[in-house]
Coordinates of C-alpha atoms in Angstrom, one line a residue:
Chain A
X1 CA 39.3 12.5 18.2
X2 CA 40.3 9.6 16.1
X3 CA 38.5 6.4 16.8
X4 CA 40.8 3.6 17.9
X5 CA 40.5 -0.1 17.5
X6 CA 40.1 -0.4 21.2
X7 CA 37.0 1.8 21.1
X8 CA 35.4 -0.2 18.3
X9 CA 36.1 -3.5 20.1
X10 CA 34.8 -2.2 23.3
X11 CA 31.6 -1.0 21.7
X12 CA 31.2 -4.4 20.0
X13 CA 31.7 -6.3 23.3
X14 CA 29.1 -4.1 25.0
X15 CA 26.6 -4.5 22.2
X16 CA 27.0 -8.3 22.3
X17 CA 26.7 -8.4 26.0
X18 CA 23.5 -6.3 26.1
X19 CA 22.0 -8.1 23.2
X20 CA 22.4 -11.5 24.9
X21 CA 20.1 -10.2 27.7
X22 CA 16.9 -10.1 25.6
X23 CA 14.5 -12.6 27.1
X24 CA 12.9 -13.3 23.7
X25 CA 14.7 -15.9 21.6
X26 CA 13.9 -14.1 18.3
X27 CA 15.0 -10.7 19.4
X28 CA 18.1 -12.0 21.1
X29 CA 19.3 -14.0 18.1
X30 CA 18.5 -11.1 15.7
X31 CA 20.4 -8.6 17.8
X32 CA 23.4 -10.8 18.2
X33 CA 23.5 -11.7 14.5
X34 CA 22.8 -8.1 13.3
X35 CA 25.5 -6.6 15.4
X36 CA 28.0 -9.1 14.3
X37 CA 27.1 -8.7 10.6
X38 CA 27.1 -4.9 10.8
X39 CA 30.6 -4.8 12.3
X40 CA 31.8 -7.3 9.8
X41 CA 30.4 -5.4 6.9
X42 CA 32.0 -2.1 8.0
X43 CA 35.3 -3.7 8.8
X44 CA 37.3 -2.0 6.1
X45 CA 35.9 1.5 6.4
X46 CA 38.8 4.0 6.4
X47 CA 37.4 7.5 6.5
X48 CA 37.5 8.7 10.1
X49 CA 34.4 10.8 9.8
X50 CA 32.5 7.7 8.6
X51 CA 33.9 5.6 11.4
X52 CA 32.9 8.2 14.0
X53 CA 29.4 8.3 12.5
X54 CA 29.1 4.5 12.6
X55 CA 30.3 4.4 16.1
X56 CA 27.7 7.0 17.2
X57 CA 25.1 4.9 15.5
X58 CA 26.4 1.9 17.4
X59 CA 26.2 3.8 20.7
X60 CA 22.7 4.9 20.0
X61 CA 21.8 1.3 19.3
X62 CA 23.5 0.2 22.5
X63 CA 21.3 2.7 24.5
X64 CA 18.2 1.5 22.7
X65 CA 19.0 -2.2 23.5
X66 CA 19.7 -1.3 27.2
X67 CA 16.3 0.4 27.4
X68 CA 14.5 -2.5 25.7
X69 CA 16.2 -5.1 27.8
X70 CA 15.4 -3.2 30.9
X71 CA 11.7 -3.0 30.2
X72 CA 9.6 -4.8 32.8
X73 CA 9.4 -8.4 31.5
X74 CA 6.4 -9.8 33.4
X75 CA 4.7 -11.1 30.3
X76 CA 7.6 -11.2 28.0
X77 CA 9.1 -14.6 28.8
X78 CA 8.7 -16.7 25.7
X79 CA 10.5 -20.0 25.6
X80 CA 10.0 -21.4 22.2
X81 CA 10.4 -25.0 21.4
X82 CA 13.8 -24.6 19.6
X83 CA 15.2 -22.9 22.7
X84 CA 13.9 -25.5 25.0
X85 CA 14.9 -28.4 22.8
X86 CA 18.6 -27.3 22.6
X87 CA 18.6 -26.9 26.4
X88 CA 17.2 -30.4 26.9
X89 CA 19.6 -31.8 24.4
X90 CA 22.4 -30.2 26.3
X91 CA 21.1 -31.8 29.5
X92 CA 21.5 -35.2 27.9
X93 CA 17.8 -36.0 27.1
X94 CA 17.9 -37.5 23.7
X95 CA 14.6 -36.3 22.2
X96 CA 11.6 -34.7 23.7
X97 CA 8.6 -34.0 21.6
X98 CA 6.3 -31.7 23.6
X99 CA 3.3 -32.4 21.5
X100 CA 3.2 -36.1 20.8
X101 CA 4.3 -36.7 24.3
X102 CA 6.5 -39.7 23.7
X103 CA 9.8 -39.8 25.6
X104 CA 12.3 -41.9 23.7
X105 CA 14.7 -43.8 25.9
X106 CA 18.0 -44.4 24.3
X107 CA 18.5 -47.9 25.5
X108 CA 15.2 -49.7 26.0
X109 CA 13.4 -50.1 22.7
X110 CA 10.6 -52.1 24.2
X111 CA 9.8 -49.4 26.7
X112 CA 8.9 -46.9 24.0
X113 CA 5.3 -47.9 24.3
X114 CA 5.6 -48.3 28.1
X115 CA 6.3 -44.6 28.5
X116 CA 4.0 -43.1 26.0
X117 CA 1.9 -40.7 27.9
X118 CA -1.5 -39.3 27.1
X119 CA -1.8 -35.7 27.9
X120 CA -3.9 -35.5 31.1
X121 CA -7.1 -33.7 30.2
Chain B
X1 CA 3.2 -38.4 47.4
X2 CA 0.7 -36.8 45.0
X3 CA 3.4 -37.2 42.3
X4 CA 3.6 -40.9 42.9
X5 CA -0.1 -41.5 42.7
X6 CA -0.5 -39.5 39.5
X7 CA 2.5 -41.4 38.1
X8 CA 1.1 -44.7 39.1
X9 CA -2.1 -43.9 37.4
X10 CA -0.3 -42.9 34.2
X11 CA 2.2 -45.7 34.1
X12 CA 0.6 -48.6 35.9
X13 CA 2.1 -50.1 39.0
X14 CA 5.6 -50.5 37.5
X15 CA 6.1 -53.7 39.4
X16 CA 9.2 -55.7 38.5
X17 CA 11.2 -52.8 37.2
X18 CA 14.5 -52.0 38.8
X19 CA 14.2 -49.1 41.2
X20 CA 16.6 -46.8 39.2
X21 CA 14.4 -47.2 36.1
X22 CA 11.3 -46.5 38.2
X23 CA 12.8 -43.3 39.5
X24 CA 13.8 -42.2 36.1
X25 CA 10.3 -42.8 34.9
X26 CA 8.8 -41.0 37.8
X27 CA 11.1 -38.0 37.3
X28 CA 10.4 -38.0 33.6
X29 CA 6.7 -38.0 34.2
X30 CA 7.1 -35.2 36.7
X31 CA 9.1 -33.1 34.2
X32 CA 6.5 -33.8 31.6
X33 CA 3.6 -32.7 33.9
X34 CA 5.5 -29.5 34.6
X35 CA 5.9 -29.1 30.8
X36 CA 2.2 -29.6 30.2
X37 CA 1.5 -27.0 32.9
X38 CA 3.9 -24.7 31.1
X39 CA 2.1 -25.2 27.9
X40 CA -1.1 -24.3 29.6
X41 CA 0.4 -21.2 30.9
X42 CA 1.7 -20.4 27.4
X43 CA 5.3 -20.6 28.5
X44 CA 6.5 -22.9 25.8
X45 CA 5.3 -21.2 22.7
X46 CA 5.2 -22.4 19.1
X47 CA 7.8 -21.1 16.6
X48 CA 6.5 -18.2 14.7
X49 CA 6.5 -18.9 10.9
X50 CA 3.5 -16.8 9.9
X51 CA 5.0 -13.5 9.0
X52 CA 2.3 -12.7 6.4
X53 CA -0.4 -12.7 9.0
X54 CA 1.4 -10.2 11.2
X55 CA 4.9 -9.5 12.4
X56 CA 6.4 -8.9 15.9
X57 CA 7.3 -5.3 16.6
X58 CA 11.0 -4.5 16.1
X59 CA 12.5 -3.4 19.5
X60 CA 13.6 -0.2 17.8
X61 CA 10.0 0.6 16.8
X62 CA 8.8 0.1 20.4
X63 CA 11.7 2.3 21.6
X64 CA 10.6 5.1 19.3
X65 CA 6.9 4.8 20.3
X66 CA 7.3 4.6 24.1
X67 CA 8.0 8.3 24.8
X68 CA 4.8 9.2 22.8
X69 CA 2.8 6.7 24.8
X70 CA 4.0 8.0 28.2
X71 CA 5.3 11.5 28.1
X72 CA 4.6 13.4 24.9
X73 CA 0.9 12.6 24.8
X74 CA -0.4 15.8 23.2
X75 CA -2.9 15.9 20.3
X76 CA -1.0 16.7 17.1
X77 CA -3.8 18.9 16.0
X78 CA -3.6 21.2 19.0
X79 CA -2.1 24.4 17.7
X80 CA -1.8 26.4 20.8
X81 CA 0.6 24.6 23.1
X82 CA 3.9 22.7 23.3
X83 CA 2.2 19.4 23.7
X84 CA 0.5 19.8 20.4
X85 CA 3.6 21.2 18.7
X86 CA 5.9 18.4 19.7
X87 CA 3.3 15.8 18.8
X88 CA 2.8 17.4 15.4
X89 CA 6.5 17.5 14.7
X90 CA 6.8 13.8 15.6
X91 CA 3.9 13.0 13.3
X92 CA 5.4 15.0 10.4
X93 CA 8.8 13.3 10.9
X94 CA 7.0 9.9 10.7
X95 CA 5.2 11.1 7.6
X96 CA 8.6 11.9 6.0
X97 CA 10.0 8.5 7.0
X98 CA 7.0 6.7 5.3
X99 CA 7.3 8.9 2.2
X100 CA 11.0 8.3 1.9
X101 CA 10.5 4.5 1.8
X102 CA 8.3 4.7 -1.3
X103 CA 10.1 7.7 -2.9
X104 CA 7.0 10.0 -2.4
X105 CA 6.4 13.5 -1.1
X106 CA 5.4 13.7 2.6
X107 CA 2.3 15.7 1.6
X108 CA 1.1 12.7 -0.3
X109 CA 0.9 10.4 2.7
X110 CA -2.3 10.0 4.7
X111 CA -2.3 8.1 8.0
X112 CA -5.1 5.6 8.4
X113 CA -6.0 2.7 10.7
X114 CA -4.5 0.1 8.4
X115 CA -4.3 -1.2 4.9
X116 CA -7.9 -2.3 5.0
X117 CA -9.1 1.3 5.6
X118 CA -6.6 2.5 3.0
X119 CA -8.0 0.0 0.4
X120 CA -11.6 1.0 1.3
X121 CA -10.8 4.7 1.0
X122 CA -9.1 4.5 -2.3
X123 CA -11.5 2.1 -4.1
X124 CA -14.7 3.6 -2.8
X125 CA -13.4 7.1 -2.7
X126 CA -12.1 7.3 -6.2
X127 CA -14.9 5.4 -7.8
X128 CA -17.6 7.5 -6.1
X129 CA -15.9 10.8 -7.0
X130 CA -15.8 10.0 -10.7
X131 CA -19.2 8.3 -10.6
X132 CA -21.0 10.7 -13.0
X133 CA -18.6 10.0 -15.9
X134 CA -16.8 6.7 -15.1
X135 CA -18.5 3.7 -13.9
X136 CA -16.1 0.9 -14.4
X137 CA -13.5 -0.5 -12.0
X138 CA -11.0 -3.3 -12.7
X139 CA -9.5 -5.6 -10.1
X140 CA -8.2 -9.2 -10.0
X141 CA -9.6 -12.4 -8.5
X142 CA -6.6 -12.8 -6.1
X143 CA -7.0 -9.5 -4.3
X144 CA -7.3 -9.2 -0.5
X145 CA -10.8 -9.7 0.9
X146 CA -11.2 -6.0 1.7
X147 CA -10.7 -5.0 -1.9
X148 CA -13.1 -7.6 -3.2
X149 CA -15.7 -6.7 -0.6
X150 CA -15.4 -2.9 -1.4
X151 CA -15.9 -3.8 -5.1
X152 CA -19.0 -5.8 -4.2
X153 CA -20.4 -2.8 -2.3
X154 CA -19.7 -0.6 -5.4
X155 CA -21.5 -3.2 -7.6
X156 CA -24.6 -2.8 -5.3
X157 CA -24.3 1.0 -5.9
X158 CA -24.5 0.5 -9.7
X159 CA -20.9 0.3 -10.7
X160 CA -19.5 -2.2 -13.2
X161 CA -16.7 -4.3 -11.8
X162 CA -14.4 -6.6 -13.8
X163 CA -12.6 -9.2 -11.7
X164 CA -9.7 -10.2 -14.0
X165 CA -8.7 -13.8 -13.9
X166 CA -5.0 -14.6 -13.3
X167 CA -2.7 -17.1 -15.0
X168 CA -1.8 -20.3 -13.3
X169 CA 1.4 -18.8 -12.0
X170 CA -0.7 -16.1 -10.3
X171 CA 0.3 -13.2 -12.5
X172 CA -2.1 -10.8 -14.3
X173 CA -2.3 -11.1 -18.0
X174 CA -1.2 -7.7 -19.3
X175 CA -2.8 -8.2 -22.7
X176 CA -6.1 -9.0 -21.1
X177 CA -5.8 -5.9 -18.8
X178 CA -5.3 -3.7 -21.8
X179 CA -8.3 -5.1 -23.6
X180 CA -10.5 -4.8 -20.5
X181 CA -9.8 -1.1 -19.9
X182 CA -12.7 0.9 -21.3
X183 CA -13.5 4.6 -21.9
X184 CA -15.3 4.7 -18.6
X185 CA -12.8 2.9 -16.4
X186 CA -11.8 5.0 -13.4
X187 CA -9.6 2.7 -11.4
X188 CA -7.5 -0.4 -11.7
X189 CA -6.5 -2.2 -8.4
X190 CA -3.9 -4.9 -8.4
X191 CA -1.9 -5.9 -5.3
X192 CA 1.9 -5.8 -5.5
X193 CA 2.7 -8.9 -3.5
X194 CA 0.0 -11.5 -2.8
X195 CA -0.3 -12.4 0.9
X196 CA -1.2 -16.0 0.3
X197 CA 1.1 -17.2 -2.5
X198 CA 3.7 -14.5 -2.4
X199 CA 3.5 -13.7 -6.1
X200 CA 4.8 -10.2 -7.2
X201 CA 2.7 -8.6 -10.0
X202 CA 4.4 -6.7 -12.9
X203 CA 3.4 -3.4 -11.3
X204 CA 5.7 -1.3 -13.5
X205 CA 4.0 -2.6 -16.7
X206 CA 0.5 -2.2 -15.2
X207 CA 1.3 1.4 -14.2
X208 CA 2.5 2.2 -17.7
X209 CA -0.6 0.8 -19.2
X210 CA -2.9 2.7 -16.8
X211 CA -1.0 6.0 -17.3
X212 CA -1.2 5.7 -21.1
X213 CA -5.0 5.1 -20.9
X214 CA -5.6 7.8 -18.3
X215 CA -6.8 5.4 -15.6
X216 CA -5.9 5.6 -11.9
X217 CA -3.8 2.7 -10.6
X218 CA -4.2 1.6 -7.0
X219 CA -2.0 -1.1 -5.5
X220 CA -2.3 -2.8 -2.1
X221 CA 1.4 -2.9 -1.2
X222 CA 0.9 -4.1 2.4
X223 CA 3.1 -7.2 1.9
X224 CA 5.6 -5.4 -0.3
X225 CA 6.5 -2.2 1.5
X226 CA 9.8 -2.4 3.2
X227 CA 10.5 -5.8 1.6
X228 CA 11.2 -4.9 -2.0
X229 CA 12.4 -1.5 -3.2
X230 CA 9.4 0.7 -4.2
X231 CA 9.3 3.9 -6.2
X232 CA 5.9 5.3 -6.9
X233 CA 7.1 7.6 -9.6
X234 CA 8.9 4.9 -11.6
X235 CA 6.0 2.5 -11.1
X236 CA 3.4 5.2 -12.0
X237 CA 1.3 4.3 -9.1
X238 CA -1.5 6.8 -8.1
X239 CA -2.6 5.2 -4.8
X240 CA -0.8 2.8 -2.5
X241 CA -1.9 1.1 0.7
X242 CA 0.6 0.5 3.5
X243 CA 0.1 -1.6 6.6
X244 CA 2.0 -1.0 9.8
X245 CA 1.9 -4.5 11.3
X246 CA 3.3 -6.2 8.2
X247 CA 6.6 -4.3 8.5
X248 CA 7.4 -4.9 12.1
X249 CA 5.4 -1.8 13.2
X250 CA 2.4 -1.4 15.5
X251 CA -1.0 -2.8 14.8
X252 CA -3.8 -0.4 14.1
X253 CA -2.0 2.0 11.8
X254 CA -1.4 2.2 8.1
X255 CA -1.0 4.8 5.4
X256 CA -2.3 5.6 2.0
X257 CA -0.2 7.2 -0.6
X258 CA -2.3 9.6 -2.7
X259 CA -0.6 11.2 -5.7
X260 CA -0.7 15.0 -6.0
X261 CA 0.7 15.4 -9.5
X262 CA -1.5 14.5 -11.4
X263 CA -4.0 15.0 -8.6
X264 CA -6.1 12.1 -7.5
X265 CA -9.5 13.2 -6.3
X266 CA -11.5 11.1 -4.0
X267 CA -14.5 11.3 -1.8
X268 CA -13.5 10.9 1.9
X269 CA -14.9 7.9 3.7
X270 CA -14.5 9.5 7.1
X271 CA -15.7 13.1 7.6
X272 CA -14.9 15.4 10.4
X273 CA -12.4 18.1 11.3
X274 CA -10.6 18.0 7.9
X275 CA -7.4 16.4 9.2
X276 CA -5.1 14.6 6.7
X277 CA -6.0 16.8 3.8
X278 CA -9.7 16.3 4.5
X279 CA -9.4 12.7 3.2
X280 CA -9.3 11.0 6.6
X281 CA -10.6 13.1 9.5
X282 CA -9.8 12.1 13.1
X283 CA -6.9 12.6 15.5
X284 CA -3.8 11.0 14.1
X285 CA -2.6 8.5 16.7
X286 CA 0.9 10.0 17.3
X287 CA 2.5 6.9 19.0
X288 CA 1.2 4.6 16.2
X289 CA 2.2 7.0 13.5
X290 CA 5.7 7.4 15.1
X291 CA 5.9 3.6 15.2
X292 CA 5.0 3.3 11.5
X293 CA 7.6 5.9 10.6
X294 CA 10.3 4.2 12.6
X295 CA 9.3 0.9 11.1
X296 CA 9.6 2.3 7.6
X297 CA 12.9 3.9 8.4
X298 CA 14.3 0.7 9.7
X299 CA 12.9 -1.2 6.8
X300 CA 14.7 1.1 4.4
X301 CA 18.0 0.6 6.1
X302 CA 17.6 -3.1 6.5
X303 CA 16.0 -3.9 3.1
X304 CA 19.0 -5.5 1.4
X305 CA 20.1 -7.4 4.5
X306 CA 16.6 -8.7 5.2
X307 CA 16.0 -9.6 1.6
X308 CA 19.1 -11.7 1.2
X309 CA 18.6 -13.4 4.5
X310 CA 15.0 -14.2 3.9
X311 CA 15.8 -15.5 0.4
X312 CA 18.5 -17.8 1.9
X313 CA 16.2 -19.1 4.6
X314 CA 13.4 -19.7 2.1
X315 CA 15.6 -21.6 -0.3
X316 CA 16.8 -23.7 2.6
X317 CA 13.3 -24.5 3.7
X318 CA 12.0 -25.3 0.2
X319 CA 15.0 -27.3 -0.9
X320 CA 15.0 -29.4 2.3
X321 CA 11.3 -30.2 2.0
X322 CA 11.3 -30.8 -1.7
X323 CA 14.3 -33.1 -1.6
X324 CA 13.0 -35.3 1.1
X325 CA 9.3 -35.8 0.1
X326 CA 7.8 -36.2 -3.4
X327 CA 4.6 -34.6 -4.7
X328 CA 5.0 -31.2 -3.2
X329 CA 3.9 -28.2 -5.3
X330 CA 4.8 -24.6 -4.8
X331 CA 1.9 -22.4 -5.7
X332 CA 2.6 -19.2 -7.6
X333 CA 5.4 -18.2 -10.0
X334 CA 8.8 -19.4 -8.8
X335 CA 10.6 -16.3 -10.1
X336 CA 8.2 -13.4 -9.8
X337 CA 7.7 -13.7 -6.1
X338 CA 8.7 -12.4 -2.7
X339 CA 10.8 -15.2 -1.2
X340 CA 9.5 -14.9 2.3
X341 CA 6.0 -16.2 1.5
X342 CA 6.0 -19.8 0.5
X343 CA 2.8 -21.7 -0.2
X344 CA 3.3 -25.4 -0.6
X345 CA 0.7 -28.0 -1.5
X346 CA 1.4 -31.5 -0.2
X347 CA -0.5 -34.1 -2.3
X348 CA -2.5 -36.8 -0.5
X349 CA -2.3 -35.0 2.8
X350 CA -5.1 -32.9 4.3
X351 CA -4.0 -29.4 5.1
X352 CA -5.9 -29.0 8.4
X353 CA -4.5 -32.3 9.8
X354 CA -1.0 -31.3 8.8
X355 CA -1.5 -28.0 10.5
X356 CA -2.7 -29.8 13.6
X357 CA 0.3 -32.1 13.4
X358 CA 2.6 -29.1 13.2
X359 CA 1.1 -27.7 16.3
X360 CA 4.4 -26.4 17.7
X361 CA 5.0 -24.2 14.6
X362 CA 2.6 -21.3 14.0
X363 CA 1.6 -21.7 10.4
X364 CA -1.4 -21.0 8.3
X365 CA -3.2 -22.4 5.4
X366 CA -4.6 -19.5 3.4
X367 CA -4.8 -15.9 4.8
X368 CA -5.7 -15.2 8.4
X369 CA -8.9 -13.3 7.5
X370 CA -10.3 -16.3 5.6
X371 CA -9.0 -19.1 7.8
X372 CA -12.2 -19.4 9.8
X373 CA -14.2 -20.7 6.9
X374 CA -13.8 -24.3 5.8
X375 CA -13.5 -23.6 2.1
X376 CA -10.2 -23.7 0.4
X377 CA -8.7 -20.3 -0.4
X378 CA -10.2 -18.4 -3.3
X379 CA -6.7 -17.4 -4.3
X380 CA -5.7 -21.0 -4.9
X381 CA -8.9 -21.5 -6.7
X382 CA -8.2 -18.5 -8.9
X383 CA -4.8 -19.8 -10.0
X384 CA -6.4 -23.1 -11.0
X385 CA -5.2 -25.5 -8.3
X386 CA -7.1 -28.7 -8.1
X387 CA -9.6 -29.0 -5.3
X388 CA -7.6 -31.6 -3.4
X389 CA -4.3 -29.8 -3.7
X390 CA -6.0 -26.5 -2.6
X391 CA -7.1 -28.3 0.6
X392 CA -3.6 -29.5 1.4
X393 CA -1.8 -26.2 1.1
X394 CA 0.3 -24.6 3.9
X395 CA 1.7 -21.1 3.9
X396 CA 5.2 -20.7 5.4
X397 CA 6.1 -17.1 6.3
X398 CA 9.8 -16.1 6.9
X399 CA 10.8 -12.8 8.2
X400 CA 13.4 -10.6 9.8
X401 CA 13.5 -12.5 13.1
X402 CA 13.5 -16.1 11.7
X403 CA 16.5 -18.2 12.5
X404 CA 18.1 -21.2 10.8
X405 CA 17.2 -23.4 13.7
X406 CA 13.5 -22.5 13.4
X407 CA 13.5 -23.1 9.6
X408 CA 15.4 -26.5 10.1
X409 CA 13.0 -27.6 12.8
X410 CA 10.0 -26.6 10.7
X411 CA 11.3 -28.4 7.7
X412 CA 12.1 -31.6 9.6
X413 CA 8.8 -31.6 11.5
X414 CA 6.9 -31.0 8.2
X415 CA 8.7 -33.8 6.4
X416 CA 8.2 -36.2 9.4
X417 CA 4.4 -35.4 9.7
X418 CA 3.8 -35.5 5.9
X419 CA 5.4 -39.0 5.8
X420 CA 3.3 -40.1 8.8
X421 CA 0.1 -38.8 7.3
X422 CA 0.8 -40.3 3.9
X423 CA 1.4 -43.7 5.6
X424 CA -2.2 -43.4 6.8
X425 CA -3.6 -42.3 3.5
X426 CA -5.3 -44.9 1.3
X427 CA -4.9 -42.6 -1.7
X428 CA -1.1 -42.6 -1.2
X429 CA -1.2 -46.4 -1.1
X430 CA -3.0 -46.5 -4.4
X431 CA -0.6 -44.0 -5.9
X432 CA 2.3 -46.2 -4.8
X433 CA 0.7 -49.2 -6.5
X434 CA 0.6 -47.1 -9.7
X435 CA -3.1 -46.5 -9.9
X436 CA -4.1 -43.3 -11.6
X437 CA -6.4 -41.5 -9.2
X438 CA -8.2 -39.7 -11.9
X439 CA -9.4 -43.0 -13.5
X440 CA -11.1 -44.2 -10.4
X441 CA -14.9 -44.3 -10.4
X442 CA -15.9 -43.6 -6.8
X443 CA -19.1 -45.4 -5.9
X444 CA -22.0 -43.6 -4.3
X445 CA -23.3 -45.0 -1.0

């Protein structure tokens, strides 16, 4: 059975969708990036046997990602700082430094000291 | 209500401010308190940039291990039933995967509990076996602590150990090595890639020298396996230590490559039922071995991709840092290195305070096993770094799962904190004024 473009694209879409479900930032970005790079690298493969083999590898990887994503995630939630910072930035907060605990307000320069907060011990 | 009293305590009464500003402040403080709770619950975790200490398990490795943790739990040495047979076949498959990564024969691989055990086994085992005729062992000053400690134990047993010095770029002097090999040298141990400064030793040349002088060559390749292409036949290596948790595999497992032709004889450290060719008795932990095999298999497939990506990220980090702040030194040879391990010394900044300032990035100064002591790393001392520069060194580790965003954040944060710490440093002020620090006579109090 010759593999069609539609099959390849469908597999790609499924892989990207499943990969985006990883709760861990590092695993998620790695999976998305790796899938994309692997499909790009094999873009010009002509031999149908090779294509079929690669597609089977892709399907095995899809199953693996489904299993890993479906693992119970009670302790696996890891929001790293980069992840949170991009979210906050999107919400319109200009800069939030979790460690030095100073919130910068865009407009009031004098209130920088006003709102510096010591971490409650 | 509670939120308001806590906020009032933190901010003061906020009298005279317009109400929308007060609300904003109260909400901001509330969000912040939530964030600090999150930090306490470990929900906001630092970025991981310490891939030399350990690596997260690849999801594919975990996927390979799970069936052997849950369902196929048999002892691989049970000969009489299916549980044993399936466990044994999984273990042998893993052995082949490890062997293929280093171009060895599967019969030459021994599963151990990690690179530390492999190092101990090879150094003590080989030295003790040939004790009657050969009493000399050569190693370097930049080896891992387990190698140096094993050599120390051998010294107490009456062996002669030479700790070769390294050049300022971290590489071994081949001329010196040739001169040091004696008639009664049994073993030379030099690590392939250093875990603190990332320097890659000229293993092929050392192997050639050792083979020509009929001396066994052991290399601790824990940081090199799966990251650079390895061929034990081309390199003429007789013993090689492999660690599982450095190549995105499970912790608690490693392997030792022991050459069969020409045969390397060694005294086993761990005696028992004769498993693993009698060299390491004990039940082989099937899930861990399967994990190690899967990790090696994945590493072989991903070697080029990972290497190019890690090099790109490492260049990005180093260029960014070095272009923004002056007086940064990279320890170790700039060419003969594994790109993912970067050791930078920031002059006029104290390393510990910089690490504390970079609290939201997981970094290390020196290796994990020596970071508890307050002394600067012996590796940096061996390559001749000044005392003050040795104290201000940080090791950045980049690996398969690092992203551009993490590297950029680390670089920015590092630059910002180094600038801040240098502002506070009187030495930096003096350097800015043009005073030569070496010419200062410090008074005694």
